[in-house]
mmCIF file of C-alpha atoms and ligand atoms in Angstrom:
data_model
loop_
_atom_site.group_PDB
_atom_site.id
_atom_site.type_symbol
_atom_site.label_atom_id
_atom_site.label_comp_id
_atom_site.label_asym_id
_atom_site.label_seq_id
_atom_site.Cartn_x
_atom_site.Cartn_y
_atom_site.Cartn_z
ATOM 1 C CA UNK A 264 -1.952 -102.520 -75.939
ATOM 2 C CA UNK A 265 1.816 -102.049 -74.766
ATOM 3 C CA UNK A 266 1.495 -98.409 -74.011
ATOM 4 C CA UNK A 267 -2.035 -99.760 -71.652
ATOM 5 C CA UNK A 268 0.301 -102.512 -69.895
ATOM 6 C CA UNK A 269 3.719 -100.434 -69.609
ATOM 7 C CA UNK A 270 1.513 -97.578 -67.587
ATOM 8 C CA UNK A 271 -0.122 -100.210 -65.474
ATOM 9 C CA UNK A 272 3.393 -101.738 -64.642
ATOM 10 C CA UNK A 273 5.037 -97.744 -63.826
ATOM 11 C CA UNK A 274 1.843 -97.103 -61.392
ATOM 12 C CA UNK A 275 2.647 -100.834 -59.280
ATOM 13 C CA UNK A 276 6.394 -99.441 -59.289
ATOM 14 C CA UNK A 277 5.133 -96.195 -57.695
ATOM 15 C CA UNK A 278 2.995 -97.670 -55.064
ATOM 16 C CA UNK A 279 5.784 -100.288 -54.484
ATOM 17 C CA UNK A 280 8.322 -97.450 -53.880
ATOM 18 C CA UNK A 281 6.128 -95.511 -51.902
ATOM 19 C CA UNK A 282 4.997 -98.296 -49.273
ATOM 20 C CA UNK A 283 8.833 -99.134 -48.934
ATOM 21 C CA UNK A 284 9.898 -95.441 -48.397
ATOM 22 C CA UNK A 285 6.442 -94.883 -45.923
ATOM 23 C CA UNK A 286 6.113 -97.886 -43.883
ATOM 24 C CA UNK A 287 3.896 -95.798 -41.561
ATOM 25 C CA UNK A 288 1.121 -95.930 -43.653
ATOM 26 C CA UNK A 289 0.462 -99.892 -42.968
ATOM 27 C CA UNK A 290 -0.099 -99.266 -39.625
ATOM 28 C CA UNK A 291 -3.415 -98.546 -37.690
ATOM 29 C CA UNK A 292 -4.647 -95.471 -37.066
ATOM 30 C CA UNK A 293 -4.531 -95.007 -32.787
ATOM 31 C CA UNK A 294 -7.955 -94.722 -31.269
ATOM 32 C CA UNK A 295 -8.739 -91.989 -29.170
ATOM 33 C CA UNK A 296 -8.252 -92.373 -25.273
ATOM 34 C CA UNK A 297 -11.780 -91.315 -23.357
ATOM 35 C CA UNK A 298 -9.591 -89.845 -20.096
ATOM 36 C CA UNK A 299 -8.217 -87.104 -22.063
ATOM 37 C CA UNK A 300 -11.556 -86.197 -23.346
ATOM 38 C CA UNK A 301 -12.298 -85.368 -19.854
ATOM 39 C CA UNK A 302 -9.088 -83.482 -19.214
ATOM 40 C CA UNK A 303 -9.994 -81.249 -22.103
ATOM 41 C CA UNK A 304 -13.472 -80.561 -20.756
ATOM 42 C CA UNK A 305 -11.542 -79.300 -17.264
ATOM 43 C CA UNK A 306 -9.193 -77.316 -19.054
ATOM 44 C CA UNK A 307 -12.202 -75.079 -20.956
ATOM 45 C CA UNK A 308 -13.833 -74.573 -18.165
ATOM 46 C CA UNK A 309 -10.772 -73.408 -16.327
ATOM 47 C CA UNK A 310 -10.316 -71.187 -19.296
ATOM 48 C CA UNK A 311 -13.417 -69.924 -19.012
ATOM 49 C CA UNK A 312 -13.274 -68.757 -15.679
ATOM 50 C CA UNK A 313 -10.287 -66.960 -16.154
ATOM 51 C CA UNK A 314 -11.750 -65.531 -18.956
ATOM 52 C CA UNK A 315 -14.858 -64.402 -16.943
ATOM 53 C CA UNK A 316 -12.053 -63.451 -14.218
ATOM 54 C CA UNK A 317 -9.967 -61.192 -16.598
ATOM 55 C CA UNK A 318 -12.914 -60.064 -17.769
ATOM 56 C CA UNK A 319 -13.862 -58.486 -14.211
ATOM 57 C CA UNK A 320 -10.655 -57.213 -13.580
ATOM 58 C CA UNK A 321 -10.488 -55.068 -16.776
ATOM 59 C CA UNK A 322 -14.114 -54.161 -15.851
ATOM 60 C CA UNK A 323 -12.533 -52.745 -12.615
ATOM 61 C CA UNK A 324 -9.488 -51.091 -14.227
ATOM 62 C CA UNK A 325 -11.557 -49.430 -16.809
ATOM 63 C CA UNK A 326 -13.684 -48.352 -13.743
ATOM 64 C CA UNK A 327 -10.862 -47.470 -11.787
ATOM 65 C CA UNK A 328 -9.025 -45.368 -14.867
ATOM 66 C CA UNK A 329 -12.685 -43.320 -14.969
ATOM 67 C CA UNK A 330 -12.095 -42.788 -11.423
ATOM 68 C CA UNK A 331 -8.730 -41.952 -11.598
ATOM 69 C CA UNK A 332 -9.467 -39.417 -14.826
ATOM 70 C CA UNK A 333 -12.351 -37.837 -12.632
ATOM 71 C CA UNK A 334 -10.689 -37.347 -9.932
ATOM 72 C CA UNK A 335 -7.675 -35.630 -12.141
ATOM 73 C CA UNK A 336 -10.205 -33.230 -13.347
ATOM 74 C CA UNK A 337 -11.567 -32.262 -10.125
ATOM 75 C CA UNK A 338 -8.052 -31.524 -9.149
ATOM 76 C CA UNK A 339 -7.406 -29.544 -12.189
ATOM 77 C CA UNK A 340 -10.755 -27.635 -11.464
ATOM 78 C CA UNK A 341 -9.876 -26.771 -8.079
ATOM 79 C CA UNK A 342 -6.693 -25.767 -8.916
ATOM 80 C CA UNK A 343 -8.128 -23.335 -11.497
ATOM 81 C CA UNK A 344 -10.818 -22.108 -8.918
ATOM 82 C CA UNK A 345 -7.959 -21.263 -6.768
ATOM 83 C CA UNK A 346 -5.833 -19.308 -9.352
ATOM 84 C CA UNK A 347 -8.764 -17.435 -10.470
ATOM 85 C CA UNK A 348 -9.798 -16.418 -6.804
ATOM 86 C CA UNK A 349 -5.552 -15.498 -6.232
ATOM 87 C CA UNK A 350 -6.096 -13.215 -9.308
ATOM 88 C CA UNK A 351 -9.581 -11.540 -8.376
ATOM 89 C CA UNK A 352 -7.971 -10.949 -4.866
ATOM 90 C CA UNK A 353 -5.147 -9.426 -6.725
ATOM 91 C CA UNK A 354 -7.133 -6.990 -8.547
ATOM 92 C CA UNK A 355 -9.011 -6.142 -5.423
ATOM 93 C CA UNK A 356 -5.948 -5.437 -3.621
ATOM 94 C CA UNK A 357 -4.097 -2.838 -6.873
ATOM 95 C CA UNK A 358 -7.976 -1.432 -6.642
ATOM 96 C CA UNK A 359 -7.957 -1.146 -2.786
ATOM 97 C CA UNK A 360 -4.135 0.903 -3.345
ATOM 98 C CA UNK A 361 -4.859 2.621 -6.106
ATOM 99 C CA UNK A 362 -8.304 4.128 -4.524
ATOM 100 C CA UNK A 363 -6.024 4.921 -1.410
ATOM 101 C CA UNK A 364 -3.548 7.038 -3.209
ATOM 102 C CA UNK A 365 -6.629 8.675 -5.159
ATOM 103 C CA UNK A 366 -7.659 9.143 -1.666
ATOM 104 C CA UNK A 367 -4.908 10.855 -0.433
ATOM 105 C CA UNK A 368 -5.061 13.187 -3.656
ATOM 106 C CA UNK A 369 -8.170 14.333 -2.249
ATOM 107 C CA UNK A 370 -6.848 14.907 1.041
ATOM 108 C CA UNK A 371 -4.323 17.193 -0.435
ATOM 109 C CA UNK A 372 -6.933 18.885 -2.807
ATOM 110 C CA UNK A 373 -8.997 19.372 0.445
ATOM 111 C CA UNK A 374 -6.859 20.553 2.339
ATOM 112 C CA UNK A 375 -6.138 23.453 0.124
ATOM 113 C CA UNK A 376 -9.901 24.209 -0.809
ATOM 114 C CA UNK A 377 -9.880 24.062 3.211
ATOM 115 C CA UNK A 378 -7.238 26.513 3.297
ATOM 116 C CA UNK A 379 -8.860 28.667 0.794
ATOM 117 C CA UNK A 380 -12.498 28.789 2.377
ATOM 118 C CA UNK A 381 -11.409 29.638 6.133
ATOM 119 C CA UNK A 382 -13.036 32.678 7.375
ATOM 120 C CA UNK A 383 -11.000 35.355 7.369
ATOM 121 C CA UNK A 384 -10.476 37.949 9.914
ATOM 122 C CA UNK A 385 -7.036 40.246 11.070
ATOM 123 C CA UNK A 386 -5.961 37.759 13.795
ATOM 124 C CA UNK A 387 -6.355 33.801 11.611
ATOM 125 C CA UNK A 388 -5.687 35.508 8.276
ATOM 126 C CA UNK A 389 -3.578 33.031 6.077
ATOM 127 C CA UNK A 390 -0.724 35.277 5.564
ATOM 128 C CA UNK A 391 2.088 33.431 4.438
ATOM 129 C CA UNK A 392 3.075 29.600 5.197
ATOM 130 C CA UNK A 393 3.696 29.772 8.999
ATOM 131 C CA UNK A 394 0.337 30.568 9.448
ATOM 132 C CA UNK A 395 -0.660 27.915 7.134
ATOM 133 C CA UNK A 396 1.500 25.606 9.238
ATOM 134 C CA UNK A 397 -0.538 26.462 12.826
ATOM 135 C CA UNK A 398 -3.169 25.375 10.968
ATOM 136 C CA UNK A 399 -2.258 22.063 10.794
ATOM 137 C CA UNK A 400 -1.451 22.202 7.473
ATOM 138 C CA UNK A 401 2.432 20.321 7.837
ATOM 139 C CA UNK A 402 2.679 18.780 4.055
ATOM 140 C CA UNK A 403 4.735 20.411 1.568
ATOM 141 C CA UNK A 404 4.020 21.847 -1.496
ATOM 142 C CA UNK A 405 2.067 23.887 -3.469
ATOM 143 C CA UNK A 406 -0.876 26.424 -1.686
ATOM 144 C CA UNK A 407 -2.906 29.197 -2.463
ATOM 145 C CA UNK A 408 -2.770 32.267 -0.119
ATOM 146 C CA UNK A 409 -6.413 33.438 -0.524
ATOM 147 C CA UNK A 410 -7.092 37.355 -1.427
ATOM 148 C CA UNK A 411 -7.013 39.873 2.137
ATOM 149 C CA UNK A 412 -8.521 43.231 2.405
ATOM 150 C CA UNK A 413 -7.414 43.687 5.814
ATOM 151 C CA UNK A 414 -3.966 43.137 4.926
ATOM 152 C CA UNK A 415 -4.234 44.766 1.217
ATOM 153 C CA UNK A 416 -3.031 41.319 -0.331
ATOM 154 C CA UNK A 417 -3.894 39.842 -3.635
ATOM 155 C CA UNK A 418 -4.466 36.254 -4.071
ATOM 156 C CA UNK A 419 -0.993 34.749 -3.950
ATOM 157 C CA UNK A 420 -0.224 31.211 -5.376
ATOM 158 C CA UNK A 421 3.538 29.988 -2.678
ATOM 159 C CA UNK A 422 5.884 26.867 -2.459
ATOM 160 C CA UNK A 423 5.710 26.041 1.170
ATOM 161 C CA UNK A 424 8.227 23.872 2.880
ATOM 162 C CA UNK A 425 7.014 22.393 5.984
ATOM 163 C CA UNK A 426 9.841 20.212 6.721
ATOM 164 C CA UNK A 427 13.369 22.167 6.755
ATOM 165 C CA UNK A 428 14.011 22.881 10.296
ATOM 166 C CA UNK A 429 10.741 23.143 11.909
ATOM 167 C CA UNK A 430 8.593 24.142 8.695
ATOM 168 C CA UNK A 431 6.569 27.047 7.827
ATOM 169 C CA UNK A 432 8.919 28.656 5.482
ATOM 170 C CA UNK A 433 7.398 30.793 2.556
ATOM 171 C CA UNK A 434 9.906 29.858 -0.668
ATOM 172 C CA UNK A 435 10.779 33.133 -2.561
ATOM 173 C CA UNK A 436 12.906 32.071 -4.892
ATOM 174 C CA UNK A 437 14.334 28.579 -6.276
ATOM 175 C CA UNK A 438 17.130 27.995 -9.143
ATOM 176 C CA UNK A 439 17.553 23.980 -9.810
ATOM 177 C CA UNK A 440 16.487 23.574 -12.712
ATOM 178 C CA UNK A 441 17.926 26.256 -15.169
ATOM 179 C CA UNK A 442 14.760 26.258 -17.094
ATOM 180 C CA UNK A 443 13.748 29.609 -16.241
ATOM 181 C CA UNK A 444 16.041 32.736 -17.452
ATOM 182 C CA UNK A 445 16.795 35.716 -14.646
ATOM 183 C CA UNK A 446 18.076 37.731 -16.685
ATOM 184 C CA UNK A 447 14.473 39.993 -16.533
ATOM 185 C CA UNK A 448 13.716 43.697 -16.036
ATOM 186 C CA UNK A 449 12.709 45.517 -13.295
ATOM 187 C CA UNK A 450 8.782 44.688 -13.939
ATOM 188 C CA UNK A 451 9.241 41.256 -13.731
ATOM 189 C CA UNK A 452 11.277 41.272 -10.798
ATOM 190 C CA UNK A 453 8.532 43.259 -9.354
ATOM 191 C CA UNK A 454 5.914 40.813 -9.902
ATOM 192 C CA UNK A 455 7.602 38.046 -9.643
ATOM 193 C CA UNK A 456 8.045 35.419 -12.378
ATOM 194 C CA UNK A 457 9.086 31.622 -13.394
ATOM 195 C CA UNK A 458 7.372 28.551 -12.275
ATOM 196 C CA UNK A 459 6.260 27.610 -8.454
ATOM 197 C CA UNK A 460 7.099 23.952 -8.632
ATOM 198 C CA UNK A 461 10.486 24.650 -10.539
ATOM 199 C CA UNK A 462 12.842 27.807 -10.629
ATOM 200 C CA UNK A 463 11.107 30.787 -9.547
ATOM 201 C CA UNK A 464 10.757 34.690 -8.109
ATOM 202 C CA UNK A 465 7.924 35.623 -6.086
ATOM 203 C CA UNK A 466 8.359 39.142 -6.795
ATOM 204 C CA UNK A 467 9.404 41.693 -5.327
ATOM 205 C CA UNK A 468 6.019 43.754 -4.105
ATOM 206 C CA UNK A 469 5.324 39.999 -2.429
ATOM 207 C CA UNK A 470 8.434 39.605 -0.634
ATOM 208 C CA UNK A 471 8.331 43.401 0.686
ATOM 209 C CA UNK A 472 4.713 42.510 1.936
ATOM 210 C CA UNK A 473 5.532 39.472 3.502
ATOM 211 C CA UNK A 474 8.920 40.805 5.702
ATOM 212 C CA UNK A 475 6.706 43.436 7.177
ATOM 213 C CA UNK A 476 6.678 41.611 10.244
ATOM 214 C CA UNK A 477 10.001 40.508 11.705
ATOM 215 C CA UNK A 478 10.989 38.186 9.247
ATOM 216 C CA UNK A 479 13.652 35.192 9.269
ATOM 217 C CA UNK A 480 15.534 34.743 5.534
ATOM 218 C CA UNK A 481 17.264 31.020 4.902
ATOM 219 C CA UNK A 482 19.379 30.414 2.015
ATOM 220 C CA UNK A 483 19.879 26.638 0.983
ATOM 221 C CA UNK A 484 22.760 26.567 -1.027
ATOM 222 C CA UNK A 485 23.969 22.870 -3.054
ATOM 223 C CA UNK A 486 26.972 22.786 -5.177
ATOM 224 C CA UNK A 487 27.440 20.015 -8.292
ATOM 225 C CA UNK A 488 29.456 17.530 -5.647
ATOM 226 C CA UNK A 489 26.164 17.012 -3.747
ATOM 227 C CA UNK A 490 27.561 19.515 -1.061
ATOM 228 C CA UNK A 491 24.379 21.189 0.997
ATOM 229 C CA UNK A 492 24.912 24.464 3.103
ATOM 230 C CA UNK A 493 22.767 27.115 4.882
ATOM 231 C CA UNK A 494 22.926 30.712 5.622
ATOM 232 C CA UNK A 495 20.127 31.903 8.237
ATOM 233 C CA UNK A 496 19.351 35.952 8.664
ATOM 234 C CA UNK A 497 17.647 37.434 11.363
ATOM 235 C CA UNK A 498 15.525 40.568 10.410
ATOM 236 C CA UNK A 499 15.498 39.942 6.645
ATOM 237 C CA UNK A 500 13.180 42.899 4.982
ATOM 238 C CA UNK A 501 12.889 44.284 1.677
ATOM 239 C CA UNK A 502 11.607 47.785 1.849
ATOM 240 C CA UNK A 503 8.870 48.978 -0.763
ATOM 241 C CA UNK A 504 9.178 49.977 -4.828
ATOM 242 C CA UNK A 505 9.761 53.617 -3.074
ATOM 243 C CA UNK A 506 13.002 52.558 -1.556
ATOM 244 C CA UNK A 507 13.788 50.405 -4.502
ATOM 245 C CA UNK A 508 13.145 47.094 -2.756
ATOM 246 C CA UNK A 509 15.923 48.221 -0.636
ATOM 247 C CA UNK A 510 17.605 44.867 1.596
ATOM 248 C CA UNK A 511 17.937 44.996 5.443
ATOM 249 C CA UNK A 512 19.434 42.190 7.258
ATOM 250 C CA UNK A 513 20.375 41.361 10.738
ATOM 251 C CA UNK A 514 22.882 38.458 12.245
ATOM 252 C CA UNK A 515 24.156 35.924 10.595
ATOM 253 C CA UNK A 516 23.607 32.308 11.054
ATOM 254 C CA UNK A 517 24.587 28.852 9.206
ATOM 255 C CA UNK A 518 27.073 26.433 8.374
ATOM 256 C CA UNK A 519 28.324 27.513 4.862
ATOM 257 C CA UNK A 520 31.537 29.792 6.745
ATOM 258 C CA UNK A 521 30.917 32.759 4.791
ATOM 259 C CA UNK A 522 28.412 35.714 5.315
ATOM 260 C CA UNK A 523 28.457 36.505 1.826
ATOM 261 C CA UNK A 524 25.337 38.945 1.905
ATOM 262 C CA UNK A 525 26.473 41.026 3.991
ATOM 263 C CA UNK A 526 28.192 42.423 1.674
ATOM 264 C CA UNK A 527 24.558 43.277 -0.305
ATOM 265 C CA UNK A 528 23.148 44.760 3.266
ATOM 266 C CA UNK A 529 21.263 47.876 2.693
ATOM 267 C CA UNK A 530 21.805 48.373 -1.264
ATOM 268 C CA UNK A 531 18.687 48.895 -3.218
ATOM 269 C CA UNK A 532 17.450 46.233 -5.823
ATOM 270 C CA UNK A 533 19.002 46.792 -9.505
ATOM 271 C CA UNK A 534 17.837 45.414 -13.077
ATOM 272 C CA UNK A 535 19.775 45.090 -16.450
ATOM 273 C CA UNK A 536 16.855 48.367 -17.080
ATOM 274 C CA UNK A 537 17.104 49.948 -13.488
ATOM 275 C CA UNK A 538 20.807 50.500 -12.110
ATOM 276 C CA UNK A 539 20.584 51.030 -8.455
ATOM 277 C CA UNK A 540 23.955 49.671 -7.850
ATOM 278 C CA UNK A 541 26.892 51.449 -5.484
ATOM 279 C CA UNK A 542 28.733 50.987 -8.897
ATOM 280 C CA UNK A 543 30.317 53.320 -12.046
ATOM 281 C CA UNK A 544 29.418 49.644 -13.941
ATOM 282 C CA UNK A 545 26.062 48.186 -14.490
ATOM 283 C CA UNK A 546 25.985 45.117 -12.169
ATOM 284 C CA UNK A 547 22.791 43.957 -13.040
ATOM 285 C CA UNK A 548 24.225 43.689 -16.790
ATOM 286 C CA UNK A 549 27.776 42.596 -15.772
ATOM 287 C CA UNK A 550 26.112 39.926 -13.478
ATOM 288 C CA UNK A 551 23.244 39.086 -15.835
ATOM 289 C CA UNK A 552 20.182 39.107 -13.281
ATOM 290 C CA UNK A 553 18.600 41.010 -10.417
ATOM 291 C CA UNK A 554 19.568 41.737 -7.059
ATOM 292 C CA UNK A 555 21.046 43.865 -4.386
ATOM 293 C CA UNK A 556 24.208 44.947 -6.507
ATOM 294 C CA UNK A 557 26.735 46.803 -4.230
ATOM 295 C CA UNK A 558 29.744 47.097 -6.728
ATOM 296 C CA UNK A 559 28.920 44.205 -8.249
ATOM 297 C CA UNK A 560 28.983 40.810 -5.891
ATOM 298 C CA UNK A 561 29.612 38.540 -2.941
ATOM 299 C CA UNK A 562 26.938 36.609 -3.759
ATOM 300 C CA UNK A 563 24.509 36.551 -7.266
ATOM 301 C CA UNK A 564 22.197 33.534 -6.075
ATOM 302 C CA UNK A 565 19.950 35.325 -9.362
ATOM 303 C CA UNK A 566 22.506 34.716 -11.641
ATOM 304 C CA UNK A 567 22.960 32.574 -14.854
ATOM 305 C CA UNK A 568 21.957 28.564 -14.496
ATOM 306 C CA UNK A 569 25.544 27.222 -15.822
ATOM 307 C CA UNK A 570 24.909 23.130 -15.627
ATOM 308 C CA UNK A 571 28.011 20.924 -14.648
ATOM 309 C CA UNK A 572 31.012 21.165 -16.897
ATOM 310 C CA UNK A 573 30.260 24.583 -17.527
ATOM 311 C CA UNK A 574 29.693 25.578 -13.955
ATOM 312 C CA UNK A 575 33.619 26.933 -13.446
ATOM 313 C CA UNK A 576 34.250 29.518 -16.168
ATOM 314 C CA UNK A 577 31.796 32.750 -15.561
ATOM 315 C CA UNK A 578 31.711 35.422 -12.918
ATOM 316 C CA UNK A 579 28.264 35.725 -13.792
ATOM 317 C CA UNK A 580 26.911 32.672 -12.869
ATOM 318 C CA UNK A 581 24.890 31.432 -9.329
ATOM 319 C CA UNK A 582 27.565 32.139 -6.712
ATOM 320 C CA UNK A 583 28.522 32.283 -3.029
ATOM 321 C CA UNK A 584 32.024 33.631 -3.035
ATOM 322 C CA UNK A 585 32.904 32.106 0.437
ATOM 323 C CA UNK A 586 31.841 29.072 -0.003
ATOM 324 C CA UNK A 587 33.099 28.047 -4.080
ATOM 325 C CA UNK A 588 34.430 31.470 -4.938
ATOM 326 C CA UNK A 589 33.317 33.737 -7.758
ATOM 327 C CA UNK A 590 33.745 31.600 -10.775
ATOM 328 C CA UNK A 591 31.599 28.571 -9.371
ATOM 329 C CA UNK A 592 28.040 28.363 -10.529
ATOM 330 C CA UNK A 593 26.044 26.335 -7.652
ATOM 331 C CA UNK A 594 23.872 23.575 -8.935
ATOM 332 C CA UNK A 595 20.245 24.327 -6.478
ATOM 333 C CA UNK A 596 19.678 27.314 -4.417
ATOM 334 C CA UNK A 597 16.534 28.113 -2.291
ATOM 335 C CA UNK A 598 15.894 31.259 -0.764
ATOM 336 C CA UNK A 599 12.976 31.052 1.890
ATOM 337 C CA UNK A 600 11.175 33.303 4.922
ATOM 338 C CA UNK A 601 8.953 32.680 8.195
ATOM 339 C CA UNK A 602 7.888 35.409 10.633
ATOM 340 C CA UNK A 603 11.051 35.651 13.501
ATOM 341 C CA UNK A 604 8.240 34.638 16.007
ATOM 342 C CA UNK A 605 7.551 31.438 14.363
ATOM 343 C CA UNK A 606 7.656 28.287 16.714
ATOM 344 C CA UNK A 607 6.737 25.201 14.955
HETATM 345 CA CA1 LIG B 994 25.951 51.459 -11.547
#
């Protein structure tokens, strides 16, 4: 019974306390004010439009960024169209170059078949490359001399060089490479030997064939400084295998201040196997090639291929004693012939 009234006095205390400490609490609750009901109402509606509002406007971005993006890609497109057509009009072009040098092949290819098919009688007979020239033909280069009965010549592949001074020269020999050896025997001299694009001798039984007609000899001459020089001959023959391919030369023309084969004028032709020299020595073997040894040299333009460096120590190396002396081997050398009549 005093534990029942003790609690009931501790809850009054509590209430007590907590109306003195909350005084709030005996007031009355504020009623609600009708005008700002109203206010509220306004303000939703506000909300909503600019709710609907921002809703159209991101409906119109969105629309617009799908625009935009299209538009992008038809950029993009175009812009890979036009790379694509650059590229194919590329190709055509490298086809459209490429066809015209395969063209031009053909030219050349046709005009030597050309050259090879004319008809042949004494007076247009392709003889040499003069008459090759009057044809028209003015490019340089490799041709083939087709087989003549009339003039008792065999087919005949030359190097013709229808540039140097008017064209129409027939090359009989070249050394600027060093590939091919000279050192050969009297056979091969005959008949000629090396390669027609690179060093070469047309032979002997050629070049006697060809300076049957007043002929015109020119000697290019190059040493390893890049030095060029020319010797020109009037009446340049080489008589037949009889007369041991014996060498006949008139005047003297050029710019390389030394006539040094006049010194070979009207010796026969000598091999390291046939010694036709004006000598007690063998030239042919002292020199190391073939040529129109007197006793031995002024010239050995068939001599031994000695590359630079190496070029200053032999006396039997490619030389032109008036020009670099006997113990300078020249780095190209070009010996070539037209008929004396010859007017380009
Ligand atoms: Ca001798």
């Amino acid at each position: 019974m005093l534990t029942k009234t003790l609690s009931t006095v501790t809850w009054l205390s509590v209430f007590t306390l907590a109306f003195v400490s909350h005084p709030v609490w005996l007031q009355k609750l504020p009623k609600r004010k009708a005008p700002a009901q109203a206010k509220v109402a306004t303000c939703c509606e506000e909300v909503n439009e600019l709710k609907a509002q921002v809703a159209n406007l991101s409906g119109l971005l969105s629309e617009l960024s799908q625009k935009q993006e299209k538009d992008w890609v038809s950029v993009v497109m175009q812009v890979m169209e036009l790379e694509s057509t650059s590229k194919r009009l590329e190709s055509r072009l490298t086809d459209a170059e490429s066809k015209y040098s395969e063209m031009n092949n053909q030219l050349d290819i046709m005009q030597l078949q050309a050259a090879q098919t004319l008809t042949q009688t004494s007076a247009d007979a392709i003889y040499d490359c003069s008459s090759l020239y009057q044809k028209n033909y003015h490019i340089s280069g490799v041709y083939k001399l087709p087989p003549d009965e009339f003039l008792g010549s065999p087919e005949l592949e030359v190097f013709c060089d229808m540039e140097t001074s008017g064209g129409g020269w027939t090359i009989i020999q070249r050394r600027r490479s060093g590939l091919v050896p000279f050192y050969q025997d009297w056979k091969q001299y005959k008949q000629g030997f090396g390669s027609i694009r690179g060093d070469f001798w047309l032979g002997n039984e050629h070049i006697h064939r060809l300076t049957r007609q007043p002929t015109r000899l020119r000697v290019e001459l190059e040493d390893w400084e890049g030095e060029v020089r020319y010797a020109e001959y009037s009446r340049f023959a080489v008589a037949n295998e009889m007369n041991s391919y014996r060498l006949s030369l008139g005047n003297y023309s050029g710019d390389v201040g030394n006539n040094a084969l006049l010194y070979h004028n009207n010796t026969a032709f000598s091999t390291k196997d046939k010694d036709n020299d004006n000598c007690l020595d063998k030239c042919a073997q002292l020199r190391k090639g073939g040529y129109w040894y007197n006793c031995c040299t002024d010239s050995n333009l068939n001599g031994v291929y000695y590359r630079q460096g190496n070029h200053k120590e032999h006396l039997d190396g490619i030389t032109w004693y008036g020009w670099h002396g006997a113990s300078y081997s020249l780095k190209r050398v070009e010996m070539k012939i037209r008929p004396e009549g010859f007017r380009p």
